[in-house]
Amino acid sequence: MADTKREIERKFEFSKAKSARRGVPDLTGTAAIAAVTDQGTVDLDAVYYDTPDQRLAADGLTLRRRTGGADEGWHLKLPVSPGVRDEVGAELSDTVPPASAALVRSRVRDAGLGPQVRLVSSRRVSHLLDADGALLAELSTDEVLAERGDATAGWTEVEVELADGVDPDLLDAVEKTFRKAGLKVSDAPSKLARALAETDAEPPPRPAGGGPEATAGAHVVAYLAEQRDALVAQDPAVRRNLPDSVHQMRVATRRLRSAFKTYRKVLDREVTDPIGEELRWLAAELGVDRDQEVLMERLQSHLAELPRTLLTGPVRSRLRTWNTARRSGSRRRALAALDSDRYVTLLNSLDALLDAPPLLEGAAKSPKKVLPKAVLRDYARLATRIDSALALDAGKERDVALHEARKAAKRVRYAAESAEPELGKPAKHLAKAVKKVQTLLGDHQDSVVARDALRGLAAQAADAGESAFTWGVLYGREEALAERRERELPDLWAKASAPALRAALQ
């Protein structure tokens, strides 16, 4: 059985041999620590697994098989923020557990995992307790021996890991006490990172193939690399079904696709277009689950707003049953996409593009010349779609046109946000203005989708002999909301299309 825990810790090392001889200072009286109790010494033997080119280590992940101690087994540690990691455990076995392998698939792909480093540690453990005897943190002093092939390295490391729910400020207080005693925060983020560094096996740096610095090519490739990294990083979060993970992964795919189109004067679209189509496929597979999640939240929220007098029949149970049936299939579809060979091929294609970008002549120009033109081209496309939609009568054709305008607004927003590092506040202001248009159009499109769902729910209720009245009320509210958003659009667009916003980019 796999289990997950949030690990908040800080690692220390002795700054001088004299400090090491004195050992770890007594932390009694530091912040809320009222007592320090010795828990004895345990011997640990951990073998760290990675690809031959150390892809996990390069991204700050560690996968180990450890024996000894109370939590022996497989441990996969995923970085959350500095000093914070999620540890996903699995029972001890001879081979990498399938669930652990799945969580690192976006990094490993077809490279295969194997033992890379062995760490043998003698760990002395103490518990840091408050005045009531409750556990605040665990203090560990490790005598570590690292083995990688014929290379070895040894060191002493002190680690303080907080118990669940303890204020992280405790680590600052401990650090202050330790600093006075000659201990400093370790430069290495993990034992594995230090072992690799001290046995001359640090992960190789990723290539940066965007051309000379301060060029449009370098800027665009750096942005694409950021989005590729975000996509890869969200993969294990989606597999773990963490909140908002599917949404964030889709955002990364959309930003990549948008950038390919926005910067067509920088990158050859004969190369980027096929990759863009594969990103579209991935976003669609993920979108089934995410769209249902958004729709359910909307229907639940609007249902909660109705007075009891307008609730007829088992509407809440009907809604839950409907959502469960749709989410079970959509979740399986998203995971099937991530487990497919097609997905791995897509990730490899992104890597290949970033390693050897198909740069065009515009890539060598200054970003301050190329980026504004790219953003304004996307803006002109948005303006055409808004004008076309507003010229149509209310109805299905206008709904479709407004949805296309929404997608165009998102592309302008992404383009402006990608240009912010070079263009500064003018790009930020345009992105903010267009985001408001995108949000309004998004609410309108969500209403269109919700009305289709409500028609289906009403039909299901009627077939089951239930009243469809409440579904009809919700439909009417959605219809009124969509009409209101259409009335608001011209004024909001007038603000977003103010000439001053665009002039500031040039």
XYZ file of C-alpha atoms in Angstrom:
506
model
C 0.000 0.000 0.000
C 1.322 3.424 -0.950
C 1.010 6.340 1.437
C 1.906 10.016 1.157
C 3.126 12.520 3.697
C 4.241 16.134 3.472
C 7.843 16.441 4.622
C 8.962 19.842 5.951
C 12.570 19.728 7.041
C 15.876 21.539 7.142
C 19.305 19.954 6.767
C 22.425 21.192 8.519
C 26.144 20.451 8.511
C 28.985 21.393 10.806
C 30.931 24.377 9.477
C 34.176 23.455 11.295
C 35.801 20.321 12.704
C 35.779 21.890 16.153
C 32.004 22.309 15.990
C 31.609 18.695 14.906
C 33.557 17.501 17.922
C 31.220 19.437 20.207
C 28.246 17.820 18.516
C 24.633 18.933 18.252
C 23.645 21.513 20.887
C 20.817 20.927 23.333
C 17.661 22.465 21.838
C 15.714 22.528 25.114
C 14.308 26.027 25.537
C 14.501 26.878 21.832
C 11.115 28.303 20.849
C 8.436 25.855 22.114
C 10.842 22.958 22.667
C 10.530 21.913 26.309
C 12.300 18.555 26.146
C 14.588 16.500 23.922
C 14.260 12.727 24.268
C 16.756 10.228 22.887
C 15.157 7.566 20.659
C 18.293 5.530 20.056
C 20.313 4.741 16.939
C 19.239 2.890 13.802
C 21.223 1.633 10.812
C 19.811 2.520 7.385
C 20.762 1.161 3.967
C 19.306 3.061 0.990
C 19.824 2.437 -2.719
C 18.803 5.330 -4.958
C 17.360 4.595 -8.380
C 17.543 6.862 -11.418
C 18.110 6.818 -15.155
C 21.723 6.510 -16.359
C 21.722 10.247 -17.175
C 20.150 11.109 -13.796
C 16.895 12.651 -14.949
C 15.259 12.403 -11.539
C 18.187 14.035 -9.751
C 18.242 16.827 -12.342
C 14.665 17.726 -11.358
C 15.184 17.309 -7.612
C 13.344 13.973 -7.285
C 14.671 10.993 -5.347
C 13.547 7.374 -5.539
C 15.089 4.980 -3.041
C 14.743 1.472 -1.667
C 15.610 1.579 2.030
C 15.960 -1.116 4.637
C 16.255 -0.514 8.365
C 14.199 1.818 10.491
C 10.470 1.969 11.077
C 9.583 3.072 7.562
C 11.648 0.724 5.419
C 10.355 0.371 1.888
C 10.335 2.437 -1.296
C 10.228 6.226 -0.986
C 9.673 8.677 -3.822
C 10.257 12.303 -2.841
C 8.703 15.021 -4.992
C 9.752 18.655 -4.485
C 6.993 21.093 -3.503
C 9.027 24.154 -2.486
C 12.441 24.736 -0.848
C 12.618 22.484 2.215
C 9.230 20.919 1.478
C 8.697 17.602 -0.273
C 5.915 15.067 -0.656
C 7.085 11.558 0.177
C 5.135 8.773 -1.501
C 5.859 5.422 0.115
C 5.381 1.834 -1.011
C 6.005 -1.535 0.604
C 9.452 -3.089 0.379
C 9.979 -5.177 -2.763
C 12.846 -6.227 -5.001
C 11.792 -4.098 -7.969
C 10.464 -0.559 -8.408
C 6.734 -0.575 -7.534
C 4.510 0.100 -10.575
C 2.814 3.022 -8.807
C 6.181 4.682 -8.144
C 7.316 4.056 -11.713
C 4.156 5.708 -13.028
C 4.808 8.846 -10.964
C 8.229 9.326 -12.574
C 7.250 8.290 -16.103
C 7.236 11.838 -17.468
C 10.934 12.054 -16.543
C 12.104 8.495 -17.111
C 10.130 7.634 -20.271
C 11.965 4.817 -22.088
C 15.323 5.275 -20.347
C 14.765 2.745 -17.570
C 15.526 2.944 -13.871
C 18.457 1.329 -12.118
C 20.487 1.628 -8.901
C 22.878 4.585 -9.049
C 24.025 5.388 -5.501
C 24.029 3.558 -2.171
C 23.897 5.456 1.125
C 24.643 3.636 4.369
C 23.811 5.695 7.448
C 24.000 5.360 11.194
C 21.187 7.590 12.465
C 20.799 8.849 15.995
C 17.235 10.035 16.554
C 15.815 12.459 19.140
C 12.287 13.786 19.555
C 11.689 17.469 20.210
C 8.665 17.836 22.521
C 6.565 20.741 23.735
C 5.505 21.371 27.339
C 2.599 18.922 26.991
C 4.829 16.185 25.637
C 3.518 16.492 22.081
C 5.962 15.848 19.246
C 7.173 19.016 17.521
C 9.920 17.579 15.337
C 12.358 14.746 14.867
C 16.064 15.496 15.132
C 18.386 13.114 13.291
C 22.163 13.029 13.243
C 23.411 10.872 10.388
C 26.883 9.490 9.810
C 26.651 8.883 6.065
C 28.775 6.778 3.712
C 27.986 7.185 0.008
C 29.051 4.568 -2.553
C 28.879 5.016 -6.319
C 30.887 2.430 -8.153
C 34.433 2.687 -6.817
C 33.896 6.237 -5.533
C 32.985 6.877 -1.897
C 32.296 9.904 0.265
C 31.428 10.393 3.915
C 29.970 13.190 6.009
C 27.861 14.038 9.029
C 24.439 15.555 8.479
C 21.900 16.906 10.946
C 18.241 17.015 9.952
C 15.195 18.483 11.680
C 11.835 17.322 10.309
C 8.636 18.897 11.596
C 5.728 16.849 12.879
C 2.385 17.335 11.130
C 0.800 20.728 11.732
C 3.784 22.350 13.458
C 4.561 25.970 12.568
C 7.568 26.106 10.168
C 8.884 29.053 12.205
C 10.269 26.433 14.577
C 12.909 25.619 11.954
C 14.058 29.240 11.952
C 14.502 29.149 15.724
C 16.429 25.878 15.510
C 18.631 27.306 12.765
C 19.471 30.305 14.942
C 20.535 28.046 17.834
C 22.501 25.785 15.510
C 24.260 28.724 13.865
C 25.623 29.843 17.232
C 26.938 26.304 17.773
C 28.745 26.157 14.435
C 26.170 24.432 12.243
C 25.001 25.930 8.955
C 22.202 25.064 6.567
C 23.462 22.444 4.140
C 24.253 23.610 0.634
C 22.925 20.326 -0.771
C 19.120 19.984 -1.000
C 19.283 16.238 -0.262
C 21.653 13.459 0.702
C 21.535 12.172 -2.852
C 22.498 15.560 -4.281
C 25.479 15.725 -1.938
C 26.476 12.148 -2.710
C 26.446 12.846 -6.440
C 28.442 16.041 -6.006
C 31.072 14.428 -3.785
C 31.492 11.431 -6.101
C 31.758 13.651 -9.209
C 28.446 12.551 -10.693
C 26.256 15.663 -10.673
C 23.470 15.669 -13.300
C 24.584 17.294 -16.564
C 23.101 20.730 -17.297
C 20.312 20.882 -19.815
C 21.293 22.410 -23.159
C 19.992 25.885 -23.999
C 19.588 26.078 -27.760
C 17.841 29.378 -28.313
C 20.821 31.182 -29.792
C 22.763 34.094 -28.291
C 21.395 35.751 -25.166
C 19.347 38.934 -25.603
C 17.794 37.632 -28.834
C 14.169 36.830 -29.586
C 15.145 33.186 -30.122
C 16.692 32.877 -26.675
C 13.644 34.501 -25.062
C 11.120 32.277 -26.838
C 13.034 29.050 -26.253
C 13.435 29.881 -22.555
C 9.674 30.421 -22.305
C 8.951 27.142 -24.079
C 11.344 25.318 -21.758
C 9.516 26.774 -18.762
C 6.202 25.453 -20.062
C 7.679 22.045 -20.940
C 9.003 21.798 -17.386
C 5.591 22.754 -15.992
C 3.893 20.074 -18.091
C 6.336 17.392 -16.939
C 6.126 18.500 -13.301
C 2.311 18.315 -13.258
C 2.255 14.717 -14.512
C 2.711 13.069 -11.083
C 0.277 15.563 -9.553
C -2.400 14.553 -12.088
C -1.742 10.885 -11.375
C -2.132 11.593 -7.646
C -5.363 13.480 -8.377
C -4.153 16.624 -6.603
C -6.408 19.719 -6.718
C -6.031 21.882 -9.834
C -3.339 19.617 -11.307
C -5.245 18.762 -14.482
C -5.990 22.430 -15.016
C -2.346 23.424 -14.598
C -1.183 20.696 -16.958
C -3.666 21.855 -19.599
C -2.493 25.434 -19.151
C 1.061 24.343 -19.918
C -0.059 22.570 -23.100
C -2.071 25.607 -24.183
C 0.761 28.026 -23.528
C 3.085 25.875 -25.624
C 0.616 25.706 -28.514
C -0.086 29.422 -28.323
C 3.617 30.262 -28.310
C 4.215 28.149 -31.415
C 1.596 30.223 -33.250
C 2.415 33.593 -31.728
C 6.126 33.308 -32.495
C 5.857 31.914 -36.005
C 8.468 34.469 -37.132
C 10.924 32.913 -34.672
C 10.257 29.157 -34.948
C 9.582 27.149 -38.104
C 5.957 26.049 -38.043
C 6.700 23.050 -40.235
C 8.365 21.673 -37.113
C 6.115 23.162 -34.427
C 2.704 22.540 -36.030
C 2.828 18.713 -35.697
C 3.887 19.049 -32.064
C 1.101 21.569 -31.546
C -1.432 19.048 -32.825
C -0.169 16.478 -30.328
C -0.470 19.065 -27.546
C -4.050 19.649 -28.690
C -4.696 15.911 -28.360
C -3.246 15.818 -24.839
C -5.239 18.861 -23.717
C -8.421 17.285 -25.076
C -7.804 13.999 -23.239
C -7.135 15.845 -19.994
C -9.992 18.239 -20.637
C -12.734 15.651 -20.348
C -12.017 15.289 -16.638
C -11.286 18.964 -15.974
C -14.337 20.242 -17.864
C -16.609 17.917 -15.931
C -15.056 19.104 -12.670
C -15.669 22.763 -13.580
C -19.209 22.032 -14.744
C -20.072 20.165 -11.544
C -18.751 22.988 -9.380
C -20.859 25.465 -11.348
C -24.067 23.447 -11.116
C -23.579 22.781 -7.409
C -22.946 26.463 -6.739
C -26.026 27.604 -8.641
C -28.148 24.910 -7.049
C -27.056 26.085 -3.593
C -28.238 29.594 -4.437
C -31.847 28.494 -5.018
C -34.402 28.838 -2.201
C -35.873 25.582 -0.922
C -39.219 26.369 -2.489
C -37.620 25.937 -5.935
C -36.085 22.546 -5.132
C -38.416 19.767 -6.270
C -37.440 16.126 -6.367
C -34.113 14.473 -5.502
C -32.064 17.049 -7.431
C -28.869 16.795 -5.376
C -28.688 13.008 -5.534
C -29.530 13.136 -9.244
C -26.647 15.573 -9.771
C -24.200 13.436 -7.783
C -25.142 10.276 -9.701
C -24.775 12.085 -13.027
C -21.363 13.485 -12.049
C -20.026 10.173 -10.716
C -20.905 8.395 -13.950
C -19.151 11.039 -16.061
C -16.091 11.538 -13.830
C -15.222 7.849 -13.545
C -14.813 7.534 -17.280
C -13.067 10.887 -17.703
C -10.491 10.109 -15.015
C -9.620 6.804 -16.681
C -9.286 8.570 -20.020
C -6.819 11.138 -18.640
C -4.647 8.463 -17.027
C -4.737 6.335 -20.170
C -3.354 9.282 -22.124
C -0.481 9.717 -19.652
C 0.291 5.992 -19.840
C 0.325 5.932 -23.642
C 3.326 5.714 -25.967
C 1.925 8.713 -27.823
C 2.404 10.876 -24.726
C 6.034 9.806 -24.297
C 6.669 10.562 -27.969
C 5.223 14.033 -27.440
C 7.502 14.713 -24.475
C 10.511 13.502 -26.439
C 9.525 15.743 -29.343
C 9.399 18.765 -27.050
C 12.849 17.928 -25.706
C 14.237 17.526 -29.212
C 12.763 20.867 -30.266
C 14.283 22.646 -27.281
C 17.658 20.957 -27.752
C 17.813 22.024 -31.420
C 15.199 24.769 -31.998
C 14.108 25.308 -35.623
C 15.034 29.003 -35.549
C 14.048 31.368 -38.331
C 15.658 34.660 -39.306
C 13.580 36.565 -36.769
C 15.167 34.614 -33.901
C 18.378 36.624 -34.215
C 16.616 39.969 -33.769
C 16.122 41.901 -30.556
C 13.150 40.670 -28.500
C 12.051 44.284 -28.091
C 11.429 44.372 -31.854
C 10.003 40.895 -32.369
C 7.803 40.452 -29.293
C 5.592 43.562 -29.635
C 4.796 42.713 -33.260
C 3.894 39.152 -32.288
C 1.591 40.283 -29.481
C -0.111 42.891 -31.673
C -0.711 40.340 -34.447
C -2.580 38.191 -31.953
C -4.468 41.256 -30.740
C -5.612 42.070 -34.288
C -6.926 38.526 -34.629
C -8.873 38.916 -31.385
C -10.352 42.247 -32.512
C -11.640 40.668 -35.722
C -13.310 37.837 -33.819
C -14.914 40.153 -31.255
C -16.303 42.421 -33.973
C -17.649 39.450 -35.916
C -19.355 37.978 -32.841
C -20.953 41.266 -31.820
C -22.371 41.692 -35.312
C -24.368 38.462 -35.050
C -27.849 38.054 -33.603
C -28.195 36.191 -30.333
C -28.307 32.440 -30.785
C -26.201 29.385 -31.461
C -24.080 31.018 -34.188
C -23.206 33.891 -31.885
C -22.398 31.481 -29.045
C -19.894 29.709 -31.294
C -18.379 33.026 -32.409
C -17.989 34.212 -28.820
C -16.294 30.925 -27.924
C -13.798 31.470 -30.768
C -13.226 35.005 -29.485
C -12.555 33.604 -26.029
C -9.828 31.337 -27.411
C -8.308 34.287 -29.251
C -8.362 36.367 -26.052
C -6.536 33.601 -24.213
C -3.857 33.578 -26.915
C -3.326 37.328 -26.614
C -3.112 37.043 -22.862
C -0.553 34.233 -23.059
C 1.454 36.173 -25.636
C 1.514 39.316 -23.500
C 2.434 37.350 -20.371
C 5.248 35.571 -22.193
C 6.608 38.972 -23.271
C 6.502 40.545 -19.790
C 10.159 39.806 -18.911
C 11.239 41.929 -21.899
C 8.419 44.434 -22.338
C 7.547 45.003 -18.681
C 4.455 46.896 -17.542
C 2.952 47.594 -21.003
C 2.713 43.830 -21.624
C 1.431 43.253 -18.094
C -1.294 45.879 -18.476
C -2.456 44.460 -21.810
C -2.494 40.917 -20.382
C -4.580 42.084 -17.430
C -7.093 43.885 -19.649
C -7.485 40.980 -22.054
C -7.782 38.516 -19.179
C -10.955 40.315 -18.095
C -12.389 39.823 -21.579
C -11.342 36.174 -21.525
C -12.981 35.678 -18.111
C -16.268 37.202 -19.277
C -16.290 35.120 -22.451
C -15.333 32.058 -20.419
C -18.320 32.560 -18.138
C -20.517 32.881 -21.215
C -19.179 29.643 -22.696
C -19.559 27.845 -19.368
C -23.193 28.899 -19.421
C -23.633 27.420 -22.903
C -22.136 24.114 -21.712
C -24.174 24.179 -18.500
C -27.425 24.624 -20.422
C -26.674 21.539 -22.520
C -26.037 19.581 -19.318
C -29.207 20.866 -17.693
C -31.298 19.749 -20.670
C -29.827 16.271 -20.230
C -30.468 16.248 -16.478
C -34.043 17.368 -17.026
C -34.566 14.534 -19.497
C -33.093 11.997 -17.076
C -35.338 13.275 -14.287
C -38.419 13.062 -16.481
C -37.579 9.513 -17.599
C -37.275 8.521 -13.920
C -40.649 10.035 -13.077
C -39.081 12.968 -11.180
C -39.955 16.630 -11.501
C -37.783 18.528 -14.012
C -38.859 21.893 -12.594
C -35.612 22.721 -10.757
C -33.500 21.914 -13.812
C -35.684 24.266 -15.814
C -35.187 27.036 -13.242
C -31.412 26.591 -13.423
C -31.587 26.637 -17.215
C -33.423 29.939 -17.138
C -30.851 31.433 -14.764
C -28.013 30.330 -17.043
C -29.768 31.822 -20.042
C -30.188 35.141 -18.235
C -26.538 35.123 -17.150
C -25.362 34.558 -20.721
C -27.486 37.450 -21.950
C -26.035 39.672 -19.237
C -22.475 38.760 -20.234
C -23.260 39.593 -23.872
C -24.547 43.029 -22.818
C -21.399 43.650 -20.746
C -18.967 42.662 -23.491
C -18.966 45.872 -25.601
C -17.984 48.123 -22.678
C -15.349 45.705 -21.407
C -13.911 45.295 -24.897
C -13.774 49.067 -25.332
C -11.461 49.268 -22.316
C -9.294 46.338 -23.435
C -8.976 47.737 -26.948
C -7.954 51.244 -25.867
C -5.223 52.439 -28.298
C -3.003 53.515 -25.396
C -2.597 49.906 -24.268
C -1.203 48.880 -27.623
C 0.830 52.035 -28.195
C 2.740 51.412 -24.958
C 4.094 48.146 -26.385
C 5.836 49.828 -29.296
